[in-house]
mmCIF file of C-alpha atoms in Angstrom:
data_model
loop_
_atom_site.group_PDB
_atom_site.id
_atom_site.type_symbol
_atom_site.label_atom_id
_atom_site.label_comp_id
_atom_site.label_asym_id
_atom_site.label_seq_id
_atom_site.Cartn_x
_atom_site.Cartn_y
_atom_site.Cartn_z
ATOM 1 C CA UNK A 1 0.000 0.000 0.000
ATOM 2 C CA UNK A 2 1.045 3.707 -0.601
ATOM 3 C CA UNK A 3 -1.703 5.370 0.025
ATOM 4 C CA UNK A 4 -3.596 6.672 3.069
ATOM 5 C CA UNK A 5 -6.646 5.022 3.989
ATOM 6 C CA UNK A 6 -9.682 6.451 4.930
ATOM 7 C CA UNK A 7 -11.410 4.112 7.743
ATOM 8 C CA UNK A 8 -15.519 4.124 8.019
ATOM 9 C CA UNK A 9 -18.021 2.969 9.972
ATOM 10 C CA UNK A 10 -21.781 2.501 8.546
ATOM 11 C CA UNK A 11 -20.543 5.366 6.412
ATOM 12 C CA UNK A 12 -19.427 7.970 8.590
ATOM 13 C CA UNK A 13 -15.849 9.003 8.678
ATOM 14 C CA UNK A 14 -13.849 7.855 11.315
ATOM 15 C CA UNK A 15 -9.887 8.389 10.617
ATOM 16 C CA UNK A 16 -7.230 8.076 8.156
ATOM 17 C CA UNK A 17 -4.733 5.266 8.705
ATOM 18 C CA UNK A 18 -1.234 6.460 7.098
ATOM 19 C CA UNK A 19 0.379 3.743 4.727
ATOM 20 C CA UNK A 20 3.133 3.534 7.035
ATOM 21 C CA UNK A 21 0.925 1.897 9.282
ATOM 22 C CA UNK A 22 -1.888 -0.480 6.933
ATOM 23 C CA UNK A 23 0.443 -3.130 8.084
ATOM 24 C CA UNK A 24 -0.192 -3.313 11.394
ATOM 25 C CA UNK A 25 -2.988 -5.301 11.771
ATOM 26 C CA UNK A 26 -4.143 -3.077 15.283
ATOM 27 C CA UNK A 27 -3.721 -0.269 13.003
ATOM 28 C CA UNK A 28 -6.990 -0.788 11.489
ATOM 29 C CA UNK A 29 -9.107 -0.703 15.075
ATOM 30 C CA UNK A 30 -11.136 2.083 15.199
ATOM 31 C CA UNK A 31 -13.517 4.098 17.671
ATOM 32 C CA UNK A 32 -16.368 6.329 16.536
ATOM 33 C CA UNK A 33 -16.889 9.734 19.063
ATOM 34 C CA UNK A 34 -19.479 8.326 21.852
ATOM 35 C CA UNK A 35 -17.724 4.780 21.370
ATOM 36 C CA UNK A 36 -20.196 3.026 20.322
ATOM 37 C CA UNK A 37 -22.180 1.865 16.720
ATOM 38 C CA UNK A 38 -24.513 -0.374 15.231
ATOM 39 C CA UNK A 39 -25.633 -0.864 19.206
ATOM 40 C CA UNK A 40 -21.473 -2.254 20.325
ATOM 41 C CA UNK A 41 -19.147 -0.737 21.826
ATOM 42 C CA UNK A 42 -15.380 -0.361 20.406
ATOM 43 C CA UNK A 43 -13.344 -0.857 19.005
ATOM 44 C CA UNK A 44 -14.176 -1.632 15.418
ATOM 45 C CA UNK A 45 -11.943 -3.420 12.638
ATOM 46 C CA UNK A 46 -12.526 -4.364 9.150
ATOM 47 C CA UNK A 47 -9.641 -6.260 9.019
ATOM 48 C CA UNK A 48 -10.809 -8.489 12.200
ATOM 49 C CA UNK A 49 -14.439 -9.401 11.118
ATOM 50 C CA UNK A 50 -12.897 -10.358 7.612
ATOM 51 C CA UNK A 51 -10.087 -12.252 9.465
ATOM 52 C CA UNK A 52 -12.950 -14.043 11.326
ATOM 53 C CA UNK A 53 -15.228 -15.026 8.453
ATOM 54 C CA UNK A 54 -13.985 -18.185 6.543
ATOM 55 C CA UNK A 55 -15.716 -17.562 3.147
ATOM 56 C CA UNK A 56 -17.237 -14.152 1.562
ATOM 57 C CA UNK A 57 -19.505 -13.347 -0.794
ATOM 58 C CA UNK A 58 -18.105 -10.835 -3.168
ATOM 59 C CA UNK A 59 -20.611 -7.745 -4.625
ATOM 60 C CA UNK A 60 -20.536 -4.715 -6.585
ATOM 61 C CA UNK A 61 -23.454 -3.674 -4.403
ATOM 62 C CA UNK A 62 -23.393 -0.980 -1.762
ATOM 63 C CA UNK A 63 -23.855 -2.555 1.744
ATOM 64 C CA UNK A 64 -27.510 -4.185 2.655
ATOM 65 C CA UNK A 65 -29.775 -5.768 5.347
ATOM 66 C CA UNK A 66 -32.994 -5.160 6.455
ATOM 67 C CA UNK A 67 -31.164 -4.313 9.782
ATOM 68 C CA UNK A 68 -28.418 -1.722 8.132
ATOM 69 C CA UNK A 69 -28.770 1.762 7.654
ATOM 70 C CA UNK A 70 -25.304 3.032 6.814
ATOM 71 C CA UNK A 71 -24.628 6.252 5.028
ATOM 72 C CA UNK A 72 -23.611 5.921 1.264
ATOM 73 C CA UNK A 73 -19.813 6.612 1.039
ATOM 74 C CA UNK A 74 -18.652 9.580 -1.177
ATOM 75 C CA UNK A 75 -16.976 8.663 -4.062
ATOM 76 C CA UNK A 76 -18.202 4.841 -4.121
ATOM 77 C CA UNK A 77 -20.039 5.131 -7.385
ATOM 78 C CA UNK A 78 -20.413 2.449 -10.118
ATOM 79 C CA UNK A 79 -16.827 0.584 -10.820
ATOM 80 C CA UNK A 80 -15.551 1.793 -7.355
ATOM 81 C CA UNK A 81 -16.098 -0.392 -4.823
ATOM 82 C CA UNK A 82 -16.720 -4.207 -3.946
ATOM 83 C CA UNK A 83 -18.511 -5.071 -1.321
ATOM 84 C CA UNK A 84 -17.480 -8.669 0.771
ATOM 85 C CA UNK A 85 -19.942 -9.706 3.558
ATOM 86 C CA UNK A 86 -20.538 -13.475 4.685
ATOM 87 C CA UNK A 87 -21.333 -15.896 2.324
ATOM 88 C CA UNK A 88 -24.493 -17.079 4.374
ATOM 89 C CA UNK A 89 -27.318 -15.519 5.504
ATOM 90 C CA UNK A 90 -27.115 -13.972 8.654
ATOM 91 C CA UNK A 91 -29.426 -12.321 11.767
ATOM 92 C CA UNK A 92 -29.092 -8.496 12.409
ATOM 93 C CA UNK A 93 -26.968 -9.316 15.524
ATOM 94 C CA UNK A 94 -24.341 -11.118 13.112
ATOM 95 C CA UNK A 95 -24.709 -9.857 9.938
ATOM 96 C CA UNK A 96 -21.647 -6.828 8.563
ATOM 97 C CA UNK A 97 -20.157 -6.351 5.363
ATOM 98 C CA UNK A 98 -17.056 -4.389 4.471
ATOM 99 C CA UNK A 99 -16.662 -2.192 1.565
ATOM 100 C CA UNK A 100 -13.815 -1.402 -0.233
ATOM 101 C CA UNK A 101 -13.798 1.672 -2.558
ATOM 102 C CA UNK A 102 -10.817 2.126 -4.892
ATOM 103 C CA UNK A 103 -9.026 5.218 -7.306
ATOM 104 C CA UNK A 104 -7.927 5.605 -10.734
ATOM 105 C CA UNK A 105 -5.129 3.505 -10.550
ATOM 106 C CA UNK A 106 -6.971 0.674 -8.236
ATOM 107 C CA UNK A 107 -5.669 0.963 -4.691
ATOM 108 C CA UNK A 108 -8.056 1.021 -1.795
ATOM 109 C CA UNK A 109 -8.658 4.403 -0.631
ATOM 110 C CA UNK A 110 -11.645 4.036 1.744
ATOM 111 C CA UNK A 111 -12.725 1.203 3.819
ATOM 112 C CA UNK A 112 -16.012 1.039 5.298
ATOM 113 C CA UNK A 113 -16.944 -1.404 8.209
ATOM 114 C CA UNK A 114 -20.689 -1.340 8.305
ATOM 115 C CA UNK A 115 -23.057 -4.002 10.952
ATOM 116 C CA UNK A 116 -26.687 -4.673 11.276
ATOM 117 C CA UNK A 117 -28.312 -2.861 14.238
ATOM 118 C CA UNK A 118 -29.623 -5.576 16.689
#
């Protein structure tokens, strides 16, 4: 990675985590103001809840569940992002999906870590 990447939760900024650090896998833990989303508290990683799912589904479609109600990300528009969620379906206490969005040139600029509401 050499870019910076901007970190999301259900669509609202969070931080920017500097290439220098997208290898550190604690990094990527972030902590909305109020500490909380989605009805849990922090922290909140992308990287973790992919780590702990052993097979995605893989979609060009922005984040949904009957349970979700994240913001649409800026700049996620047709061709820009993927979204990878479980491959199975899932309750509103389980369910989350991560969406990557990407530039020009293909690297992931924006990450966005959204769950169900409970």
């Amino acid at each position: 990675m050499d870019t910076p990447v901007e970190l999301y939760l259900g669509g609202r900024f969070v931080r920017t985590l500097p290439n220098a650090e997208a290898s550190d896998r604690a990094a990527w833990a972030v902590c909305p103001e109020g500490g909380s989303y989605a009805g849990r508290t922090c922290p909140f990683s992308a990287v973790d809840r992919l780590a702990g799912t052993p097979r995605v589904a893989v979609s060009s479609e922005e984040p949904r569940h009957p349970c979700a109600h994240p913001v649409p990300l800026p700049g996620a528009g047709p061709g820009r992002s993927v979204t990878l969620q479980p491959d199975v379906s899932l309750t509103c206490v389980d369910w989350f999906a991560v969406q990557l969005v990407v530039n020009d040139v293909g690297q992931v600029t924006t990450v966005n870590l959204v769950h169900a509401e409970p």
